[in-house]
XYZ file of C-alpha atoms in Angstrom:
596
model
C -26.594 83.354 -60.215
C -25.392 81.121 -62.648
C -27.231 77.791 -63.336
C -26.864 74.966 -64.868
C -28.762 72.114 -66.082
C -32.243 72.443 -66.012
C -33.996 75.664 -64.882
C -34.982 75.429 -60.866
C -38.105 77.217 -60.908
C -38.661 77.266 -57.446
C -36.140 79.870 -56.795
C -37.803 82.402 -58.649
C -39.989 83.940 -56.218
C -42.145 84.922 -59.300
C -42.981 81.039 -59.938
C -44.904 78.437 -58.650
C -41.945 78.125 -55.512
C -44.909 79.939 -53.000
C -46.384 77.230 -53.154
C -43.098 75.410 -51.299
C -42.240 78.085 -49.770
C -45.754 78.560 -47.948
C -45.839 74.413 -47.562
C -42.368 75.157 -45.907
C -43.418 77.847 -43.541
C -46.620 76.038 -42.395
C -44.076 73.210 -41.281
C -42.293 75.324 -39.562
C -44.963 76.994 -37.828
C -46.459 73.743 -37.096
C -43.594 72.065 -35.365
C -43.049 74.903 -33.273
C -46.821 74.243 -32.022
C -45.581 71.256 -31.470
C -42.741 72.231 -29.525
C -43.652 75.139 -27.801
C -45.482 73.359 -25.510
C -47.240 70.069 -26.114
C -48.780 69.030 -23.344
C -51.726 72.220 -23.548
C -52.051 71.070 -27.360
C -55.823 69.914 -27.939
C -55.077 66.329 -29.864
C -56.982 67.378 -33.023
C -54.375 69.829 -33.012
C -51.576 67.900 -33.095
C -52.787 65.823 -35.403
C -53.819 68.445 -38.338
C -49.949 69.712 -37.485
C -49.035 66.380 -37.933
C -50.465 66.309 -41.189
C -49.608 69.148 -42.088
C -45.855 68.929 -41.250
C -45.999 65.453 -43.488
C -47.341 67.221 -46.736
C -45.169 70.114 -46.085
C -42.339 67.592 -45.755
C -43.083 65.411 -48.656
C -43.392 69.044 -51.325
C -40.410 70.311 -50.074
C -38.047 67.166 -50.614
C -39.863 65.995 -53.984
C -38.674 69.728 -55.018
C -35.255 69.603 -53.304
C -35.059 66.296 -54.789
C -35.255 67.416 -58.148
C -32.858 70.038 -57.494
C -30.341 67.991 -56.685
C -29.700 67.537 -60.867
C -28.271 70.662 -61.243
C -27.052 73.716 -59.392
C -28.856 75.524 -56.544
C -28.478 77.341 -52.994
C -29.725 75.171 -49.957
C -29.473 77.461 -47.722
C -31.590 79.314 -50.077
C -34.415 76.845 -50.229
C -34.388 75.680 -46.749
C -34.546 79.793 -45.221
C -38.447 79.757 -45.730
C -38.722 77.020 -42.575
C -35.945 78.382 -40.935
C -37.769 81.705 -40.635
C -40.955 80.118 -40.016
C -39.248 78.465 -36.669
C -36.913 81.469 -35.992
C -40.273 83.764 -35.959
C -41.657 81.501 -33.654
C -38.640 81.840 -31.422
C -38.409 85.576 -31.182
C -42.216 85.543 -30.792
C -41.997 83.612 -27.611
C -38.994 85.707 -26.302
C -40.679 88.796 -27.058
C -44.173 87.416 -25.467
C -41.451 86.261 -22.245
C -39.914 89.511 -22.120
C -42.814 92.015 -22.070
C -44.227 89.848 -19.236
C -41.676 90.064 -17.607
C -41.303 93.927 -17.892
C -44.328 94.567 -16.813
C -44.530 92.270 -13.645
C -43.938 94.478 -10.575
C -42.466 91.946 -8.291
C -38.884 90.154 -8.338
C -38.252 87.492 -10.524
C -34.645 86.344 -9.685
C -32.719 86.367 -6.463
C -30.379 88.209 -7.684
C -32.631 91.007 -9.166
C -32.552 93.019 -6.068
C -29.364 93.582 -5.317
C -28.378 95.037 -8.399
C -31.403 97.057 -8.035
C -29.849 98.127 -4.723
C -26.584 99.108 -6.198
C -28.117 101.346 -8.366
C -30.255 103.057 -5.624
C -26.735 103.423 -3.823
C -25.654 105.247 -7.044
C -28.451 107.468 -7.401
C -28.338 108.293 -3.284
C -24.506 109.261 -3.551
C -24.121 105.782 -1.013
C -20.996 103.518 -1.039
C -21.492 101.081 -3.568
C -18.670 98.833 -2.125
C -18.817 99.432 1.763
C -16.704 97.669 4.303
C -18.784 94.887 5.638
C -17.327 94.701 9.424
C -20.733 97.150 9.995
C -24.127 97.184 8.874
C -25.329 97.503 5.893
C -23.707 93.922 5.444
C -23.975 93.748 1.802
C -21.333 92.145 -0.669
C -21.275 94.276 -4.658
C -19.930 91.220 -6.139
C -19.526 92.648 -9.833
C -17.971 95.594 -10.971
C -20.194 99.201 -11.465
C -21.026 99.702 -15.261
C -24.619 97.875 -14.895
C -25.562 99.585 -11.807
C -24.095 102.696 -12.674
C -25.999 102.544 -16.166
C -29.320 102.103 -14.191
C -28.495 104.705 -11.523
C -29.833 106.833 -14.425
C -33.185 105.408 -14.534
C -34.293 104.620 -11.077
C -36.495 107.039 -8.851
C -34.472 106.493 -5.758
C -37.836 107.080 -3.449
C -39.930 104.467 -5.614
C -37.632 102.045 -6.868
C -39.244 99.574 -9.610
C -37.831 96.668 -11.990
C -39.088 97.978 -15.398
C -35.552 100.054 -16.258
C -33.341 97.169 -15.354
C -35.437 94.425 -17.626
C -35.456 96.921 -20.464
C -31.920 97.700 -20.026
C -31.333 93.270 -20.194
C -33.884 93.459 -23.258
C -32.247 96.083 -25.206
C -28.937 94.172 -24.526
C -30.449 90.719 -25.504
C -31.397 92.626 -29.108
C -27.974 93.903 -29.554
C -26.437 90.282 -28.664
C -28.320 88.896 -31.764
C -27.890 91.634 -33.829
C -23.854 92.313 -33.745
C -23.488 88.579 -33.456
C -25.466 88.216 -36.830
C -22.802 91.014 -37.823
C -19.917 88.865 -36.783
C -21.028 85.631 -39.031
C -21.668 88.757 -41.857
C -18.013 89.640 -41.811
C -17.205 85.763 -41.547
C -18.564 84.748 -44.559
C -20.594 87.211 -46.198
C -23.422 85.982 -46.304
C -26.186 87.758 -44.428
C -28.611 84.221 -43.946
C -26.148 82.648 -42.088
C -25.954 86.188 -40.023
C -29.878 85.799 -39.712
C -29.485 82.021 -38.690
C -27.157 83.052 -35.891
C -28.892 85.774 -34.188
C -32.263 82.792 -34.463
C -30.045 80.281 -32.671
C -29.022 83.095 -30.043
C -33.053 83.886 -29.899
C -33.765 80.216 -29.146
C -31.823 78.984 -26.323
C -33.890 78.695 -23.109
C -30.777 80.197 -21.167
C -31.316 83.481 -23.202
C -35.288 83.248 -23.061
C -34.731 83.221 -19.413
C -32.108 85.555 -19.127
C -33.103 88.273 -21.080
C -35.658 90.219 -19.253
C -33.986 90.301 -15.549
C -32.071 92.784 -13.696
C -29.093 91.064 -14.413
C -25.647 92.505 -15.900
C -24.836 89.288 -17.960
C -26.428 90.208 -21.140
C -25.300 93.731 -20.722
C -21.815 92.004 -20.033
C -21.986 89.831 -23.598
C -23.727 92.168 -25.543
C -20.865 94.630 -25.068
C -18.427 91.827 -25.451
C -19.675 90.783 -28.821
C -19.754 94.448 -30.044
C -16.492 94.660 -29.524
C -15.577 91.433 -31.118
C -18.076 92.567 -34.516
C -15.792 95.709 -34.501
C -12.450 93.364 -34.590
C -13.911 91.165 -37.396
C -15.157 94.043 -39.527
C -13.040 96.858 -39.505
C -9.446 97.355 -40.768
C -6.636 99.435 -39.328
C -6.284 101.742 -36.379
C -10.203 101.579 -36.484
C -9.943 97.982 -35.110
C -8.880 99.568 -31.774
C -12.617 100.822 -30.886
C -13.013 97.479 -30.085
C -10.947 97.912 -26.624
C -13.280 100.335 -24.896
C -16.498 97.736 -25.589
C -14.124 94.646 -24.400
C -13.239 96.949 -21.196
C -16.803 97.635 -20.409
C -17.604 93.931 -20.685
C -15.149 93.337 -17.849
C -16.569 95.799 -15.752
C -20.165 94.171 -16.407
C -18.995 90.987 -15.479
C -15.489 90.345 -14.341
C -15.534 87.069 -15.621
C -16.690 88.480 -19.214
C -12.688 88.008 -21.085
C -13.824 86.206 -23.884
C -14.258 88.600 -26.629
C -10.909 90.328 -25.714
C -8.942 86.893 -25.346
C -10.664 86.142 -29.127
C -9.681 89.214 -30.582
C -5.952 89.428 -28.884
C -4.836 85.881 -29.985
C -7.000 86.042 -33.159
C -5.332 89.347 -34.386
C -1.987 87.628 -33.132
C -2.743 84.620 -35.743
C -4.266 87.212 -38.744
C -1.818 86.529 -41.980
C -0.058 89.930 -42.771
C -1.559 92.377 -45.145
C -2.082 95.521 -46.032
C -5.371 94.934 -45.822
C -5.040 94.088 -42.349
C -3.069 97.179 -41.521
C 0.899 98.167 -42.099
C 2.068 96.641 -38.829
C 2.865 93.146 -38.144
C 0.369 90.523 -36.625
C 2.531 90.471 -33.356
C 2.278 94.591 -33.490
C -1.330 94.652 -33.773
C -1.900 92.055 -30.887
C 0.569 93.710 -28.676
C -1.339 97.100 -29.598
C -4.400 95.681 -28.472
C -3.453 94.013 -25.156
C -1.621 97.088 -24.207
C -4.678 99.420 -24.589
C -6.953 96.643 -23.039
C -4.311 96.167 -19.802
C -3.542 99.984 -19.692
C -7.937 101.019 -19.558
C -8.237 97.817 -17.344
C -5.325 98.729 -15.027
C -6.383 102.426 -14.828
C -9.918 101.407 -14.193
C -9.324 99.533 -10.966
C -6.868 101.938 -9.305
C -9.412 104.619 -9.942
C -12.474 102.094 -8.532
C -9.548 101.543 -5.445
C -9.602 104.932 -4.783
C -12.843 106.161 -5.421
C -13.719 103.102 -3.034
C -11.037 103.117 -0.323
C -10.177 99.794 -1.258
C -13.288 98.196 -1.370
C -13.547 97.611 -4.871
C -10.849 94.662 -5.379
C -12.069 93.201 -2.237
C -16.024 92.924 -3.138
C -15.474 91.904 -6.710
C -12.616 89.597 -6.548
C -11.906 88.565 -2.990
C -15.423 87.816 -1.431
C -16.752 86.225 -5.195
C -13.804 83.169 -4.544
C -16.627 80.677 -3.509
C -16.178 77.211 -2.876
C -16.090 74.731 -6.268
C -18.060 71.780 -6.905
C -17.301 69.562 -9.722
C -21.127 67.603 -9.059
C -22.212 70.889 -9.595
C -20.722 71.563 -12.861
C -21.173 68.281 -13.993
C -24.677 68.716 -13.170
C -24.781 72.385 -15.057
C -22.991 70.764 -18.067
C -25.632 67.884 -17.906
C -28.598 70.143 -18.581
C -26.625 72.747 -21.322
C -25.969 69.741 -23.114
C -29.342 68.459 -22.779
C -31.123 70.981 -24.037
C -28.272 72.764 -26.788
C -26.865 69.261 -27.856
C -27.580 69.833 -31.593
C -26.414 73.614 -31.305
C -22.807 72.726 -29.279
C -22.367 69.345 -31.973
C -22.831 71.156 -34.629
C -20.402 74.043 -33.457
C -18.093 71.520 -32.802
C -18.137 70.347 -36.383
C -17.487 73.901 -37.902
C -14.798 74.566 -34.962
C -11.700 73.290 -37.299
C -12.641 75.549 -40.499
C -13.114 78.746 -37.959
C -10.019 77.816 -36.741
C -8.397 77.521 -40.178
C -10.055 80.380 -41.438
C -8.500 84.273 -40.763
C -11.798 85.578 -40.986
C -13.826 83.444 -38.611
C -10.436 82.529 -36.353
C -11.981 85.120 -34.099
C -15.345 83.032 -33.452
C -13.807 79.837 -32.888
C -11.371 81.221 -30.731
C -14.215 83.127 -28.655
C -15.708 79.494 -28.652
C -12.932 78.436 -27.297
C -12.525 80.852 -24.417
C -16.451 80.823 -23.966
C -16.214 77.105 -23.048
C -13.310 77.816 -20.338
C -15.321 80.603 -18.699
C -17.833 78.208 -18.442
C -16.551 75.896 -16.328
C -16.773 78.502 -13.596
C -20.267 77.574 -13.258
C -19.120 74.800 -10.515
C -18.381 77.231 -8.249
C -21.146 77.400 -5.699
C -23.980 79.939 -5.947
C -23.596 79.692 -9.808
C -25.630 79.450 -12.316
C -26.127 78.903 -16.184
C -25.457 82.235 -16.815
C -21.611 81.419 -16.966
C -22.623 79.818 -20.486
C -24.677 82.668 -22.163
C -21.176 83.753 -23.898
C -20.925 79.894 -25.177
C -24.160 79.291 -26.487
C -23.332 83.157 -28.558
C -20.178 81.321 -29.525
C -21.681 78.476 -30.633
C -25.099 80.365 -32.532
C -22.106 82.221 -34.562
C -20.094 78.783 -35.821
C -23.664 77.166 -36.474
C -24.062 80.122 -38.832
C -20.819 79.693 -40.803
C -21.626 76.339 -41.096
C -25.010 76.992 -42.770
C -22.830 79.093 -45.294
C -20.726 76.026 -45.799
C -23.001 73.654 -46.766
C -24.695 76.485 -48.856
C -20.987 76.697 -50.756
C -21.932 73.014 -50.781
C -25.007 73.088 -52.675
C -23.377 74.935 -55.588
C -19.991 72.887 -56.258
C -21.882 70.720 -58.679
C -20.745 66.945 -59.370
C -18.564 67.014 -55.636
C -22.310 67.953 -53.957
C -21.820 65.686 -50.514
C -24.728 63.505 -49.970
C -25.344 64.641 -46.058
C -25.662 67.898 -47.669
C -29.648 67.731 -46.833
C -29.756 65.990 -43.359
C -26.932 68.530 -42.632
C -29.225 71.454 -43.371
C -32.393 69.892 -41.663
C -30.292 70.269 -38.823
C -30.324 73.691 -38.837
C -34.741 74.616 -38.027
C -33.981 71.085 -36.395
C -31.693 73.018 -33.730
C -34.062 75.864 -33.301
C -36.801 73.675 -32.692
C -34.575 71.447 -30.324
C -34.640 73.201 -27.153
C -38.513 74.042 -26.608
C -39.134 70.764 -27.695
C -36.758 68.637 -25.266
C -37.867 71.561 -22.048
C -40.404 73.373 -23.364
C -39.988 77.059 -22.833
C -42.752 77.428 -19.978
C -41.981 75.259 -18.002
C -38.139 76.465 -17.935
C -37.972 79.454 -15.751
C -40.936 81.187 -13.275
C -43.676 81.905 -15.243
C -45.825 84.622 -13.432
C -49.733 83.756 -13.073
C -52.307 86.147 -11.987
C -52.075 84.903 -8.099
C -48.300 85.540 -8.283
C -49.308 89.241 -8.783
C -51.578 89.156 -6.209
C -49.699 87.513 -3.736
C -46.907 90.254 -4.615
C -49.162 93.034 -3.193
C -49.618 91.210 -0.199
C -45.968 90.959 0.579
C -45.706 94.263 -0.542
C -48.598 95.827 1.986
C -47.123 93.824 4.897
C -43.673 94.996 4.474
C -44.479 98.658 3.401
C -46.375 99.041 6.893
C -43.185 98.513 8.767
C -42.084 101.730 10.037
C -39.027 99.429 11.316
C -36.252 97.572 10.043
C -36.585 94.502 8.054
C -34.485 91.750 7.213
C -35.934 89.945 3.891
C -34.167 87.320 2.322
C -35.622 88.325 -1.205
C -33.613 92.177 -1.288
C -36.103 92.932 -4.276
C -39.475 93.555 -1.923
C -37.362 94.901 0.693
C -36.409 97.463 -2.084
C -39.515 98.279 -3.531
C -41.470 98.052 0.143
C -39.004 101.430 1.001
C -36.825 99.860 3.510
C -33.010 99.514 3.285
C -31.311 96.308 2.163
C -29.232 95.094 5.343
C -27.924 91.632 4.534
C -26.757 89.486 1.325
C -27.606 86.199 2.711
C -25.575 83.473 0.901
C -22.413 85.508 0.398
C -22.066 86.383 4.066
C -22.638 83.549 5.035
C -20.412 81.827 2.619
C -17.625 83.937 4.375
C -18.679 83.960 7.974
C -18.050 79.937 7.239
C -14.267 80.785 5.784
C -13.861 83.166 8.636
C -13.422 86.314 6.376
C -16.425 87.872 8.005
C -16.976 88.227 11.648
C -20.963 87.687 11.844
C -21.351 88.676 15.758
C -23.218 91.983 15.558
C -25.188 91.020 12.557
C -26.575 87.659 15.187
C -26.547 89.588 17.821
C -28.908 92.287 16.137
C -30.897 89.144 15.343
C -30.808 88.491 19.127
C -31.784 91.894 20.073
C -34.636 91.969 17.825
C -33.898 94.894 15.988
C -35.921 93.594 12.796
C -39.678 94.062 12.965
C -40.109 91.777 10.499
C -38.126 88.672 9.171
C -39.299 87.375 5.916
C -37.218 84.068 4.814
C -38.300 81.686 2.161
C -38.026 78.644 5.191
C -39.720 77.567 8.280
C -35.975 78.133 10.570
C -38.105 75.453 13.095
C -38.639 72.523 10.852
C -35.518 70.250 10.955
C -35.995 69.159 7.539
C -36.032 72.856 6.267
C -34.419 73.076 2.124
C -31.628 75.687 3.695
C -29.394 73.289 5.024
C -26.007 72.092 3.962
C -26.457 68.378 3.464
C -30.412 69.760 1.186
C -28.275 71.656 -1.030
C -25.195 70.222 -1.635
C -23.008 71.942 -3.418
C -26.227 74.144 -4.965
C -25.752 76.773 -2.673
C -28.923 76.806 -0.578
C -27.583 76.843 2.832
C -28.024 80.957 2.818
C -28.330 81.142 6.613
C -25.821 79.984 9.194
C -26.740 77.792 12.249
C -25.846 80.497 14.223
C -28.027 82.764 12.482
C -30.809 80.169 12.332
C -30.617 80.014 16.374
C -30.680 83.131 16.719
C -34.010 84.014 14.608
C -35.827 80.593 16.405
C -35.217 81.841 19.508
C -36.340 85.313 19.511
C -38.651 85.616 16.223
C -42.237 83.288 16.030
C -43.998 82.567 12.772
C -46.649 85.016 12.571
C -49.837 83.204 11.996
C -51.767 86.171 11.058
C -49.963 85.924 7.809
C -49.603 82.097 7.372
C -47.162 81.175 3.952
C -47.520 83.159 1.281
C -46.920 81.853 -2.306
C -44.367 83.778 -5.053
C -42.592 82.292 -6.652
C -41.785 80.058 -3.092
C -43.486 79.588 -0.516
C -42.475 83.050 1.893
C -42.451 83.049 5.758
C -42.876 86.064 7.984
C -41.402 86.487 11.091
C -42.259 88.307 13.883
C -40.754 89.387 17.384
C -42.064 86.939 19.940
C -43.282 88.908 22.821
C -45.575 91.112 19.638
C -47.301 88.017 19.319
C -49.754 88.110 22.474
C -52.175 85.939 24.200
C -54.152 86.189 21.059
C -51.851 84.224 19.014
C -50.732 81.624 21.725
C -54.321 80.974 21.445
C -54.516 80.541 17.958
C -51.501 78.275 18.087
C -53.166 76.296 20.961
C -56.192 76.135 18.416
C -54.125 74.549 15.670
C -52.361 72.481 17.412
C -55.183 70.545 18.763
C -56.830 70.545 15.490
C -53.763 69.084 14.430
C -53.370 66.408 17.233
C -57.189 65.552 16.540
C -56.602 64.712 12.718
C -53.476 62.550 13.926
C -56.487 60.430 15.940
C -58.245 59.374 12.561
């Protein structure tokens, strides 16, 4: 690179710049002690990293200072702490996700049943049955996840590992092809590095990433296919549909990447670079192939499902909204990603004005609309994975701007530095507002424990059980009968007819009942006016009569602890004179300690 002016020695990696550069990274590493987790800090700790973060401070500016006389690359002198704090990120996420792996028990409510739709694969079973008779079950997305698992699941001893690798591998890809995308932006691989750290960062993805989820199947597959848009030419821009298709067959929801690519190719200036035909050509090209796969796809998943398909992934999923609960969803994104969505916004307008980052900003764009579907009820802040991508890919252009910056000479802006301290700033900025443990379920050595206790009392049922977590009722070898909030959700809208399932509840055909409630405590969480509009009322009253009057607390068992407190159910008469007694006993223990 050209210089001019006096001779920066600290970017010469052969000079006397380790020095910064190792003051730099022990900064880095420091605050991300510091952030990580502060309360389990020791206070001599904090204060050595306190020191240490001031020296490390005061080198770096004297240095940058200096710098400032003549020509040099910021982005260049500031990568040192923003791989110091980006290593800390993917450290956590990869200490998060091999826990995770390796934990036998569920981890998410919604683990199970996509565990369940593979088993229905692998088994040759319906995966989209009519739900007038038992199993009463809604598939609410479409079959690539489940079908992708199907591969990797021992139908007879069904575990979680192959789903949380398959979420893992995913989460990996995300990073990498969105690095790729900021690559073919600007060309400049840091600010490719700095967006796949961002994406590494968020505590949505940290939490995300290792479940037996489709989402991050669903946006890794969308973000291939927008890399493929951005960085080839041609006919060869076209492989892009099939990934874009796939994504919507994750995740029906998951149009972003194809909306980005459609309208962006639709805005491209024409070029023979670009390929012979028109901008209008190319975009119609594009949304043709995407409508005629898409179109094809779901009369082939209409027949192959005797109509079932449209019905479980579009018709059943049209919950009620809540705008309290998307205010309350857009509270806590912006909360803990305020620097990463600001900062996006700021770099919005050049993406925008830009042909080769249009593409990002519009995926932005259409990230932030899909988004607001997290109001509906049942939701959750999974409906912004694709934004905070979005946004991880404009914070990286950015970085290459004020890096173009750094080298105009005389018309350097003075924010040039506070704009770039922004940058480890906004890695650093969501473990240090929530603090990445204390985020999502963290499993402890008695949650494993308590697992194989659930797991032993279920597993000895030779009968049918109705669990309210489908996960153990999977791995315990019994059948998954009922998706709790969903049917419910539409025996309320009277879609679904919920007789036969109550009056199986009535008949006691369920040996066990295990429900994450006590169904006789008035003040139980799953009630309408507990929830709100969060979606906890899972059961309906008539259900919750129904399971009162014919099922008893088994006090055997008591309340068993993972990941919420789990009660067990069983038929009344099974209880015996031995347990009335008990009950008697605890009672009048109870009515003795009212006395004092």
């Amino acid at each position: 690179m050209k210089q001019t002016g006096e001779k920066i020695h600290f970017l010469n990696p052969l000079s006397r710049s380790w020095i910064i550069r190792l003051a730099s990274i022990i900064t880095g590493g420091s605050i991300w002690i510091l952030a990580g987790d502060i309360a389990t800090v020791p206070p001599s700790l904090v204060s050595l990293a306190v020191i240490m973060i001031s020296i490390g401070l005061l080198v770096l500016f004297l240095d940058i200072g200096r710098a400032l006389k003549s020509e040099f690359d910021i982005l260049k002198v500031f990568m040192p702490i923003i791989a110091a704090v980006g290593i800390g990120a993917i450290l956590l996420l990869a200490e998060h996700s091999f826990r995770y792996l390796f934990f036998l028990w569920p981890l998410d409510d919604g683990e199970g049943f996509c565990l369940n739709q593979a088993k229905l694969l692998a088994t040759g079973s319906a995966l989209y049955p009519p739900i007038d008779c038992p199993p009463y079950i809604v598939t609410n997305y479409p079959p690539v996840f489940p079908f992708l698992l199907s591969f990797f699941i021992d139908p007879n001893n069904v575990l979680f590992f192959s789903g949380r690798l398959i979420s893992v591998i995913a989460t990996i890809i995300t990073c990498m092809a969105a690095s790729r995308c900021v690559v073919a932006a600007t060309g400049n691989r840091k600010a490719g590095w700095i967006a796949g750290i961002l994406i590494a960062a968020s505590p949505v993805i940290y939490f995300w990433s290792a479940l037996v989820r489709v989402d991050l199947l669903a946006t890794a597959l969308g973000i291939i296919g927008l890399r493929i848009a951005m960085t080839y030419r041609g006919s060869a821009r076209y492989l892009s549909v099939p990934f874009v298709v796939a994504a919507l067959f994750t995740r029906q929801s998951s149009v972003e990447a194809a909306a980005a690519i459609a309208v962006g190719m639709l805005l491209e200036p024409p070029g023979e670079k670009n390929g012979r035909n028109s901008p209008f050509i190319r975009a119609l090209i594009f949304v043709v192939l995407w409508t005629a796969i898409t179109v094809l796809s779901v009369l082939f998943l209409q027949l192959w499902s005797d109509g079932e398909f449209w019905k479980h992934t579009v018709t059943y999923t049209k919950t009620r909204f809540f705008s309290m609960r998307l205010i309350s969803n857009m509270q806590w994104i912006f909360q803990t990603h305020s620097l990463l969505l600001v900062l996006a916004l700021i770099a919005l307008p050049s993406a925008l004005k830009d042909s080769k980052r249009r593409m990002l900003g519009i995926f932005f764009i259409a990230s932030f609309g899909t988004a607001l579907l997290s109001g509906k009820i049942g939701s959750d802040l999974n409906y912004f994975l694709n934004l905070i991508v979005a946004s991880a890919c404009l914070v990286g252009c950015f970085a290459h701007d004020l890096a173009r910056f750094s080298l105009s000479g005389q018309n350097r802006p003075a924010w040039l530095i506070p704009a770039m301290i922004l940058i480890p700033a906004t890695i650093v900025h969501s473990g240090l507002l929530t603090g990445y443990r204390t985020l999502s379920f963290q499993p402890r050595w008695e949650d494993n424990h308590n697992g194989f206790l659930i797991f032993d009392i279920l597993s000895d049922s030779d009968e049918p059980i109705l669990s309210e977590d489908e996960g153990f009722c999977l791995i315990a070898g019994h059948e998954v009968i009922f998706n709790p909030f969903i049917m419910s959700e539409l025996a309320r809208e009277g879609t679904w007819d919920q007789t036969d399932f109550v009056n199986s509840i009535k008949n006691r055909e369920y040996k066990i009942i295990m429900l994450r409630f006590d169904v006789n405590n008035p003040h139980h969480d799953d009630r309408t006016e507990a929830g709100k509009y969060a979606g906890w009322d899972r059961f309906t009253n008539e259900m919750e009569e129904a399971i009162s009057e014919n099922y008893e607390i088994n006090p055997n068992i008591g309340v068993i602890y993972m990941r919420r407190p789990w009660h067990f159910y069983r038929r009344k008469e099974e209880l015996g004179a031995e347990v009335s007694e008990i009950m008697r006993l605890r009672n009048l223990l109870e009515s003795e300690a009212g006395n004092y």
